[in-house]
mmCIF file of C-alpha atoms in Angstrom:
data_model
loop_
_atom_site.group_PDB
_atom_site.id
_atom_site.type_symbol
_atom_site.label_atom_id
_atom_site.label_comp_id
_atom_site.label_asym_id
_atom_site.label_seq_id
_atom_site.Cartn_x
_atom_site.Cartn_y
_atom_site.Cartn_z
ATOM 1 C CA MET I 365 0.024 -0.004 0.023
ATOM 2 C CA ALA I 366 1.046 3.596 -0.533
ATOM 3 C CA GLU I 367 2.855 5.549 2.160
ATOM 4 C CA ILE I 368 0.706 7.647 4.399
ATOM 5 C CA THR I 369 0.760 11.262 3.406
ATOM 6 C CA ASN I 370 -0.158 14.486 5.378
ATOM 7 C CA GLU I 371 -3.319 14.595 3.202
ATOM 8 C CA ASP I 372 -4.187 11.125 4.363
ATOM 9 C CA LEU I 373 -3.765 12.170 8.034
ATOM 10 C CA ARG I 374 -5.853 15.304 7.425
ATOM 11 C CA LEU I 375 -8.816 13.065 6.229
ATOM 12 C CA TRP I 376 -8.711 11.264 9.593
ATOM 13 C CA ASN I 377 -9.787 14.405 11.328
ATOM 14 C CA ILE I 378 -7.139 13.905 14.009
ATOM 15 C CA PRO I 379 -5.569 17.322 14.453
ATOM 16 C CA SER I 380 -2.422 16.213 16.460
ATOM 17 C CA THR I 381 0.852 16.766 14.507
ATOM 18 C CA ARG I 382 2.028 13.529 16.196
ATOM 19 C CA THR I 383 -0.695 11.419 14.606
ATOM 20 C CA LYS I 384 1.505 9.274 12.468
ATOM 21 C CA GLU I 385 4.009 8.805 15.278
ATOM 22 C CA VAL I 386 1.255 7.796 17.638
ATOM 23 C CA TRP I 387 -0.368 5.284 15.195
ATOM 24 C CA LYS I 388 3.174 3.874 14.441
ATOM 25 C CA ARG I 389 3.886 3.342 18.179
ATOM 26 C CA TRP I 390 0.401 1.711 18.465
ATOM 27 C CA ALA I 391 0.999 -0.579 15.558
ATOM 28 C CA GLU I 392 4.401 -1.684 17.000
ATOM 29 C CA PHE I 393 2.578 -2.345 20.259
ATOM 30 C CA ALA I 394 -0.137 -4.343 18.603
ATOM 31 C CA LEU I 395 2.346 -6.548 16.885
ATOM 32 C CA THR I 396 3.767 -7.758 20.171
ATOM 33 C CA PHE I 397 0.609 -9.801 20.979
ATOM 34 C CA ASP I 398 1.042 -13.523 20.775
ATOM 35 C CA GLY I 399 -0.677 -15.010 17.717
ATOM 36 C CA TYR I 400 -0.662 -11.721 15.885
ATOM 37 C CA ASP I 401 1.896 -12.117 13.176
ATOM 38 C CA TYR I 402 -0.085 -11.607 9.937
ATOM 39 C CA PHE I 403 1.953 -8.573 9.038
ATOM 40 C CA LYS I 404 5.247 -10.211 10.025
ATOM 41 C CA GLY I 405 6.293 -7.340 12.310
ATOM 42 C CA ASP I 406 5.728 -4.639 9.597
ATOM 43 C CA ALA I 407 4.199 -1.747 11.497
ATOM 44 C CA ASP I 408 4.198 0.398 8.438
ATOM 45 C CA GLU I 409 1.948 -1.956 6.479
ATOM 46 C CA LEU I 410 -0.399 -2.180 9.300
ATOM 47 C CA VAL I 411 -0.638 1.538 9.701
ATOM 48 C CA ASN I 412 -1.158 2.003 5.979
ATOM 49 C CA LEU I 413 -3.978 -0.492 5.989
ATOM 50 C CA HIS I 414 -5.649 1.579 8.759
ATOM 51 C CA ALA I 415 -5.119 4.755 6.806
ATOM 52 C CA MET I 416 -7.032 3.370 3.849
ATOM 53 C CA VAL I 417 -9.823 2.129 6.043
ATOM 54 C CA ALA I 418 -9.985 5.419 7.890
ATOM 55 C CA GLU I 419 -10.272 7.356 4.685
ATOM 56 C CA TYR I 420 -13.297 5.327 3.558
ATOM 57 C CA CYS I 421 -14.966 5.707 6.874
ATOM 58 C CA ASN I 422 -14.304 9.399 7.290
ATOM 59 C CA THR I 423 -15.794 10.079 3.778
ATOM 60 C CA ASN I 424 -18.842 7.879 4.656
ATOM 61 C CA LYS I 425 -17.930 5.361 1.875
ATOM 62 C CA ARG I 426 -18.449 1.647 2.083
ATOM 63 C CA LEU I 427 -15.313 -0.439 2.342
ATOM 64 C CA PRO I 428 -14.450 -2.144 -0.982
ATOM 65 C CA SER I 429 -15.717 -5.803 -1.143
ATOM 66 C CA GLU I 430 -12.321 -6.957 -2.478
ATOM 67 C CA LEU I 431 -10.429 -6.035 0.667
ATOM 68 C CA ASN I 432 -8.608 -9.061 2.175
ATOM 69 C CA LEU I 433 -10.682 -10.391 4.978
ATOM 70 C CA SER I 434 -7.641 -11.875 6.749
ATOM 71 C CA GLU I 435 -5.924 -8.537 6.733
ATOM 72 C CA LEU I 436 -9.023 -6.879 8.049
ATOM 73 C CA ARG I 437 -9.444 -9.462 10.855
ATOM 74 C CA ALA I 438 -5.874 -8.735 11.951
ATOM 75 C CA CYS I 439 -6.628 -5.042 11.583
ATOM 76 C CA LEU I 440 -9.686 -5.390 13.817
ATOM 77 C CA PHE I 441 -7.748 -7.518 16.335
ATOM 78 C CA ALA I 442 -5.112 -4.802 16.775
ATOM 79 C CA MET I 443 -7.345 -1.816 16.705
ATOM 80 C CA GLN I 444 -9.554 -3.372 19.512
ATOM 81 C CA ARG I 445 -6.398 -3.568 21.610
ATOM 82 C CA MET I 446 -5.571 0.022 20.859
ATOM 83 C CA TRP I 447 -9.090 0.969 22.151
ATOM 84 C CA ARG I 448 -8.541 -1.020 25.307
ATOM 85 C CA HIS I 449 -5.274 0.595 25.919
ATOM 86 C CA SER I 450 -6.185 3.977 24.596
ATOM 87 C CA GLY I 451 -5.194 5.711 27.854
ATOM 88 C CA GLU I 452 -1.553 4.954 27.103
ATOM 89 C CA TRP I 453 -1.543 7.019 23.879
ATOM 90 C CA GLY I 454 -2.814 10.396 25.124
ATOM 91 C CA LEU I 455 -5.584 10.568 22.497
ATOM 92 C CA ALA I 456 -8.282 13.219 22.592
ATOM 93 C CA PRO I 457 -11.903 12.220 23.036
ATOM 94 C CA LYS I 458 -12.457 13.000 19.337
ATOM 95 C CA ASP I 459 -9.611 10.684 18.348
ATOM 96 C CA LYS I 460 -11.103 7.897 20.424
ATOM 97 C CA ALA I 461 -14.449 8.385 18.966
ATOM 98 C CA PHE I 462 -13.018 8.110 15.514
ATOM 99 C CA ILE I 463 -11.145 4.900 16.351
ATOM 100 C CA LYS I 464 -14.394 3.387 17.701
ATOM 101 C CA LYS I 465 -16.047 4.349 14.383
ATOM 102 C CA LEU I 466 -13.336 2.406 12.530
ATOM 103 C CA ILE I 467 -13.740 -0.641 14.779
ATOM 104 C CA ASP I 468 -17.469 -0.810 14.048
ATOM 105 C CA ALA I 469 -17.047 -0.238 10.338
ATOM 106 C CA ILE I 470 -14.445 -3.016 10.036
ATOM 107 C CA ARG I 471 -16.469 -5.472 12.182
ATOM 108 C CA ASP I 472 -19.625 -4.978 10.080
ATOM 109 C CA HIS I 473 -17.698 -5.309 6.832
ATOM 110 C CA VAL I 474 -16.041 -8.566 7.955
ATOM 111 C CA LYS I 475 -19.297 -10.027 9.245
ATOM 112 C CA GLU I 476 -21.167 -9.099 6.101
ATOM 113 C CA ASN I 477 -18.588 -10.589 3.800
ATOM 114 C CA GLU I 478 -17.901 -13.730 5.825
ATOM 115 C CA ALA I 479 -21.563 -14.580 5.364
ATOM 116 C CA GLN I 480 -20.897 -14.894 1.598
ATOM 117 C CA LEU I 481 -18.038 -17.305 2.071
ATOM 118 C CA PRO I 482 -18.223 -21.197 2.097
ATOM 119 C CA SER I 483 -18.769 -22.703 5.520
ATOM 120 C CA LEU I 484 -15.839 -23.510 7.743
ATOM 121 C CA VAL I 485 -16.245 -27.265 7.005
ATOM 122 C CA ASP I 486 -16.321 -26.657 3.172
ATOM 123 C CA GLN I 487 -13.217 -24.490 3.407
ATOM 124 C CA ALA I 488 -11.475 -27.204 5.513
ATOM 125 C CA ILE I 489 -12.439 -29.835 2.783
ATOM 126 C CA GLU I 490 -10.972 -27.756 0.001
ATOM 127 C CA TYR I 491 -7.863 -26.952 1.986
ATOM 128 C CA ALA I 492 -7.189 -30.516 3.092
ATOM 129 C CA ALA I 493 -7.713 -31.868 -0.419
ATOM 130 C CA TYR I 494 -4.998 -29.435 -1.681
ATOM 131 C CA ALA I 495 -2.629 -30.087 1.233
ATOM 132 C CA HIS I 496 -2.739 -33.967 0.937
ATOM 133 C CA GLN I 497 -2.666 -33.893 -2.848
ATOM 134 C CA GLY I 498 -0.753 -36.987 -4.181
ATOM 135 C CA GLN I 499 -0.575 -38.789 -0.815
ATOM 136 C CA ARG I 500 -1.848 -42.405 -0.374
ATOM 137 C CA ARG I 501 -3.052 -44.321 2.589
ATOM 138 C CA LYS I 502 -0.329 -46.535 4.107
ATOM 139 C CA GLY I 503 0.218 -49.695 2.052
ATOM 140 C CA THR I 504 -2.611 -48.936 -0.406
ATOM 141 C CA ASN I 505 -3.453 -46.932 -3.528
ATOM 142 C CA ILE I 506 -6.348 -45.160 -1.768
ATOM 143 C CA PRO I 507 -5.968 -41.354 -1.787
ATOM 144 C CA TYR I 508 -5.065 -40.206 1.676
ATOM 145 C CA ILE I 509 -7.699 -37.494 1.702
ATOM 146 C CA SER I 510 -10.332 -40.225 2.207
ATOM 147 C CA HIS I 511 -9.099 -40.523 5.795
ATOM 148 C CA PRO I 512 -9.460 -36.853 6.897
ATOM 149 C CA TYR I 513 -12.907 -36.665 5.122
ATOM 150 C CA ALA I 514 -14.008 -39.845 6.919
ATOM 151 C CA VAL I 515 -12.896 -38.407 10.336
ATOM 152 C CA GLY I 516 -14.871 -35.147 9.567
ATOM 153 C CA MET I 517 -17.974 -37.246 8.733
ATOM 154 C CA ILE I 518 -17.632 -39.283 12.007
ATOM 155 C CA LEU I 519 -17.484 -36.008 13.964
ATOM 156 C CA GLN I 520 -20.365 -34.514 12.071
ATOM 157 C CA LYS I 521 -22.485 -37.512 12.613
ATOM 158 C CA ALA I 522 -21.748 -37.435 16.334
ATOM 159 C CA GLY I 523 -23.187 -33.932 16.421
ATOM 160 C CA CYS I 524 -19.927 -32.044 17.058
ATOM 161 C CA ALA I 525 -19.512 -28.310 16.618
ATOM 162 C CA GLU I 526 -18.488 -26.986 13.121
ATOM 163 C CA GLU I 527 -14.983 -26.037 14.433
ATOM 164 C CA VAL I 528 -14.496 -29.628 15.741
ATOM 165 C CA VAL I 529 -15.508 -31.171 12.333
ATOM 166 C CA ALA I 530 -13.179 -28.763 10.541
ATOM 167 C CA ALA I 531 -10.353 -29.701 12.860
ATOM 168 C CA GLY I 532 -11.032 -33.349 12.167
ATOM 169 C CA ILE I 533 -10.709 -32.777 8.420
ATOM 170 C CA LEU I 534 -7.448 -30.777 9.030
ATOM 171 C CA HIS I 535 -5.957 -32.999 11.808
ATOM 172 C CA ASP I 536 -3.036 -34.301 9.757
ATOM 173 C CA THR I 537 -2.151 -31.149 7.943
ATOM 174 C CA LEU I 538 0.505 -30.021 10.409
ATOM 175 C CA GLU I 539 1.992 -33.448 10.770
ATOM 176 C CA ASP I 540 1.991 -34.645 7.175
ATOM 177 C CA THR I 541 1.941 -31.732 4.813
ATOM 178 C CA GLU I 542 3.776 -28.422 4.418
ATOM 179 C CA THR I 543 0.967 -26.583 6.193
ATOM 180 C CA THR I 544 2.238 -24.268 8.992
ATOM 181 C CA GLU I 545 0.525 -23.123 12.215
ATOM 182 C CA LYS I 546 0.361 -19.665 10.689
ATOM 183 C CA ASP I 547 -1.522 -21.062 7.661
ATOM 184 C CA LEU I 548 -4.134 -22.568 9.859
ATOM 185 C CA LEU I 549 -4.357 -19.577 12.175
ATOM 186 C CA GLU I 550 -5.051 -17.192 9.226
ATOM 187 C CA ARG I 551 -7.592 -19.439 7.470
ATOM 188 C CA PHE I 552 -9.368 -21.140 10.300
ATOM 189 C CA GLY I 553 -8.642 -19.166 13.530
ATOM 190 C CA PRO I 554 -7.070 -20.080 16.911
ATOM 191 C CA VAL I 555 -9.791 -22.545 18.033
ATOM 192 C CA VAL I 556 -9.252 -24.903 15.047
ATOM 193 C CA LEU I 557 -5.476 -24.434 15.207
ATOM 194 C CA GLU I 558 -5.384 -25.492 18.896
ATOM 195 C CA MET I 559 -7.362 -28.675 18.199
ATOM 196 C CA VAL I 560 -5.139 -29.637 15.190
ATOM 197 C CA LYS I 561 -1.974 -29.025 17.291
ATOM 198 C CA GLY I 562 -3.404 -31.102 20.036
ATOM 199 C CA CYS I 563 -3.812 -34.122 17.630
ATOM 200 C CA SER I 564 -0.313 -33.645 16.124
ATOM 201 C CA GLU I 565 2.864 -35.508 17.157
ATOM 202 C CA PRO I 566 5.541 -32.785 17.919
ATOM 203 C CA ASP I 567 8.678 -34.983 17.422
ATOM 204 C CA LYS I 568 8.790 -37.001 14.281
ATOM 205 C CA GLY I 569 12.480 -37.951 15.031
ATOM 206 C CA ALA I 570 11.524 -39.940 18.141
ATOM 207 C CA SER I 571 10.887 -43.739 17.980
ATOM 208 C CA TRP I 572 7.373 -45.082 17.359
ATOM 209 C CA GLU I 573 7.010 -46.167 20.961
ATOM 210 C CA GLU I 574 8.109 -42.801 22.273
ATOM 211 C CA ARG I 575 5.827 -40.867 20.079
ATOM 212 C CA LYS I 576 2.789 -43.092 20.832
ATOM 213 C CA GLN I 577 3.444 -42.942 24.549
ATOM 214 C CA HIS I 578 3.662 -39.146 24.378
ATOM 215 C CA THR I 579 0.231 -39.238 22.662
ATOM 216 C CA LEU I 580 -1.243 -41.405 25.269
ATOM 217 C CA ASP I 581 0.090 -39.053 28.057
ATOM 218 C CA GLU I 582 -1.193 -35.866 26.421
ATOM 219 C CA LEU I 583 -4.605 -37.206 25.708
ATOM 220 C CA LYS I 584 -5.337 -37.883 29.436
ATOM 221 C CA HIS I 585 -5.393 -34.161 30.114
ATOM 222 C CA ALA I 586 -6.577 -32.855 26.637
ATOM 223 C CA SER I 587 -9.797 -30.847 26.242
ATOM 224 C CA LEU I 588 -12.938 -32.728 25.148
ATOM 225 C CA PRO I 589 -12.867 -31.340 21.516
ATOM 226 C CA ILE I 590 -9.231 -32.544 21.068
ATOM 227 C CA ARG I 591 -10.164 -35.902 22.453
ATOM 228 C CA GLN I 592 -13.149 -36.114 20.155
ATOM 229 C CA VAL I 593 -11.073 -35.400 17.084
ATOM 230 C CA SER I 594 -8.310 -37.813 18.195
ATOM 231 C CA CYS I 595 -10.953 -40.460 18.929
ATOM 232 C CA ALA I 596 -12.644 -40.119 15.487
ATOM 233 C CA ASP I 597 -9.166 -40.415 13.881
ATOM 234 C CA LYS I 598 -8.398 -43.624 15.662
ATOM 235 C CA LEU I 599 -11.965 -44.956 15.126
ATOM 236 C CA HIS I 600 -11.597 -44.617 11.359
ATOM 237 C CA ASN I 601 -8.150 -46.326 11.517
ATOM 238 C CA ILE I 602 -9.333 -49.271 13.565
ATOM 239 C CA ARG I 603 -12.423 -49.710 11.251
ATOM 240 C CA SER I 604 -9.903 -49.778 8.350
ATOM 241 C CA ILE I 605 -7.945 -52.498 10.142
ATOM 242 C CA GLN I 606 -11.139 -54.488 10.724
ATOM 243 C CA ARG I 607 -11.869 -54.400 6.982
ATOM 244 C CA ASP I 608 -8.330 -55.411 6.024
ATOM 245 C CA LEU I 609 -8.323 -58.369 8.471
ATOM 246 C CA LYS I 610 -11.451 -59.784 6.845
ATOM 247 C CA VAL I 611 -9.846 -59.516 3.418
ATOM 248 C CA HIS I 612 -6.155 -60.326 4.111
ATOM 249 C CA GLY I 613 -6.228 -62.120 7.511
ATOM 250 C CA GLU I 614 -3.229 -61.566 9.765
ATOM 251 C CA ASP I 615 -1.115 -60.400 6.793
ATOM 252 C CA ALA I 616 -2.932 -57.068 7.239
ATOM 253 C CA TRP I 617 -0.574 -56.161 10.110
ATOM 254 C CA ASN I 618 2.410 -56.216 7.744
ATOM 255 C CA ARG I 619 1.665 -52.812 6.340
ATOM 256 C CA PHE I 620 2.348 -51.152 9.819
ATOM 257 C CA LYS I 621 5.719 -50.189 11.176
ATOM 258 C CA ARG I 622 4.847 -52.177 14.383
ATOM 259 C CA GLY I 623 2.941 -55.425 14.268
ATOM 260 C CA ARG I 624 -0.183 -56.692 16.071
ATOM 261 C CA GLU I 625 1.154 -56.685 19.626
ATOM 262 C CA SER I 626 2.363 -53.143 19.496
ATOM 263 C CA GLN I 627 -0.822 -52.017 17.859
ATOM 264 C CA GLU I 628 -2.835 -53.716 20.602
ATOM 265 C CA TRP I 629 -0.805 -51.979 23.248
ATOM 266 C CA TYR I 630 -1.417 -48.574 21.532
ATOM 267 C CA TYR I 631 -5.168 -48.993 20.877
ATOM 268 C CA ARG I 632 -6.007 -50.343 24.330
ATOM 269 C CA GLY I 633 -3.923 -47.457 25.750
ATOM 270 C CA LEU I 634 -5.985 -44.996 23.630
ATOM 271 C CA VAL I 635 -9.254 -46.206 25.128
ATOM 272 C CA GLU I 636 -7.865 -45.649 28.634
ATOM 273 C CA SER I 637 -6.285 -42.208 27.865
ATOM 274 C CA LEU I 638 -9.275 -40.854 26.050
ATOM 275 C CA GLY I 639 -11.574 -41.813 28.807
ATOM 276 C CA TYR I 640 -9.238 -40.778 31.558
ATOM 277 C CA ALA I 641 -11.044 -37.423 32.289
ATOM 278 C CA SER I 642 -14.524 -38.383 31.052
ATOM 279 C CA ARG I 643 -16.415 -40.743 28.788
ATOM 280 C CA PHE I 644 -18.201 -39.668 25.554
ATOM 281 C CA LYS I 645 -20.126 -41.429 22.894
ATOM 282 C CA LEU I 646 -17.417 -41.729 20.215
ATOM 283 C CA LEU I 647 -15.178 -43.363 22.846
ATOM 284 C CA ASP I 648 -17.835 -46.109 23.336
ATOM 285 C CA ASP I 649 -17.696 -46.803 19.538
ATOM 286 C CA LEU I 650 -13.844 -46.857 19.575
ATOM 287 C CA GLN I 651 -13.832 -49.308 22.533
ATOM 288 C CA ASP I 652 -16.388 -51.637 20.792
ATOM 289 C CA ALA I 653 -14.133 -51.607 17.605
ATOM 290 C CA VAL I 654 -10.969 -52.252 19.654
ATOM 291 C CA GLU I 655 -12.611 -55.209 21.496
ATOM 292 C CA GLU I 656 -13.715 -56.707 18.167
ATOM 293 C CA VAL I 657 -10.175 -56.540 16.869
ATOM 294 C CA PHE I 658 -8.129 -57.478 20.052
ATOM 295 C CA GLY I 659 -10.670 -58.975 22.438
ATOM 296 C CA PRO I 660 -12.405 -57.594 25.561
ATOM 297 C CA ILE I 661 -10.717 -54.679 27.348
ATOM 298 C CA LEU I 662 -9.108 -55.815 30.560
ATOM 299 C CA LEU I 663 -9.589 -54.036 33.823
ATOM 300 C CA ASN I 664 -6.909 -51.557 34.656
ATOM 301 C CA ALA I 665 -5.407 -53.654 37.427
ATOM 302 C CA GLU I 666 -5.295 -56.719 35.157
ATOM 303 C CA TRP I 667 -3.760 -54.820 32.271
ATOM 304 C CA LYS I 668 -1.047 -53.312 34.458
ATOM 305 C CA LYS I 669 0.060 -56.685 35.583
ATOM 306 C CA LEU I 670 0.944 -57.491 31.952
#
């Protein structure tokens, strides 16, 4: 965007000769907040965006529909913090009133245009299809995207919230694609990002046993949405194992890095860890499937003796 000029500042109706200095200090302050990295620390770019929005608001014009909604969400996030900390900037009442006008205008614009976008689940489906393009399910020619889609359908059938279903569809993007946390934050927000992170293994360099034990430990204390997504993921996997066993018999275990005994240890541990804090319907379905494959779940005391 173009550099702010004195004429731009005049349109803001803020008389202070220190206006640009104040807004620059504010932008630098806003960029220090955790999770706010859309502008990559570029305070000038953020100030310039606000200058453009301010000009439209001050001349009573509607914001252009082609404005980047991700930029505007970040703009709104930062401006709200300026409003909350307005006492630190020495702004006059007239200045504060104008900032409030900008906040309202940006919020209304984002809300109006978001209503015209595909649903969060539809966006997740499209994004996951692109991210997993060319990948195959382990030991098969089945496109990998069939798994995230199935996980999303399991969560939707269970009546989970839209954010939980979207996280289920995206649950392998951080672990198995080039997707970054910043990508998910910008497109799907912090709630979905937190769930996807909660279902991802952080250290791919560790051994299989170490990674799975870490998952079992983390799930004991995870939030219900994270446990729901993880449970749906494992439920689809164990159902796939059930189908393979019917077709290939015990040879079905050969496509895994670890064989039947290790898989049994992991899946029985999942049932225990996912239900450590509370039970939920999907966990009952997972336990039923695990028992069909490996036999009845032993009581904790009996299991620990082994």
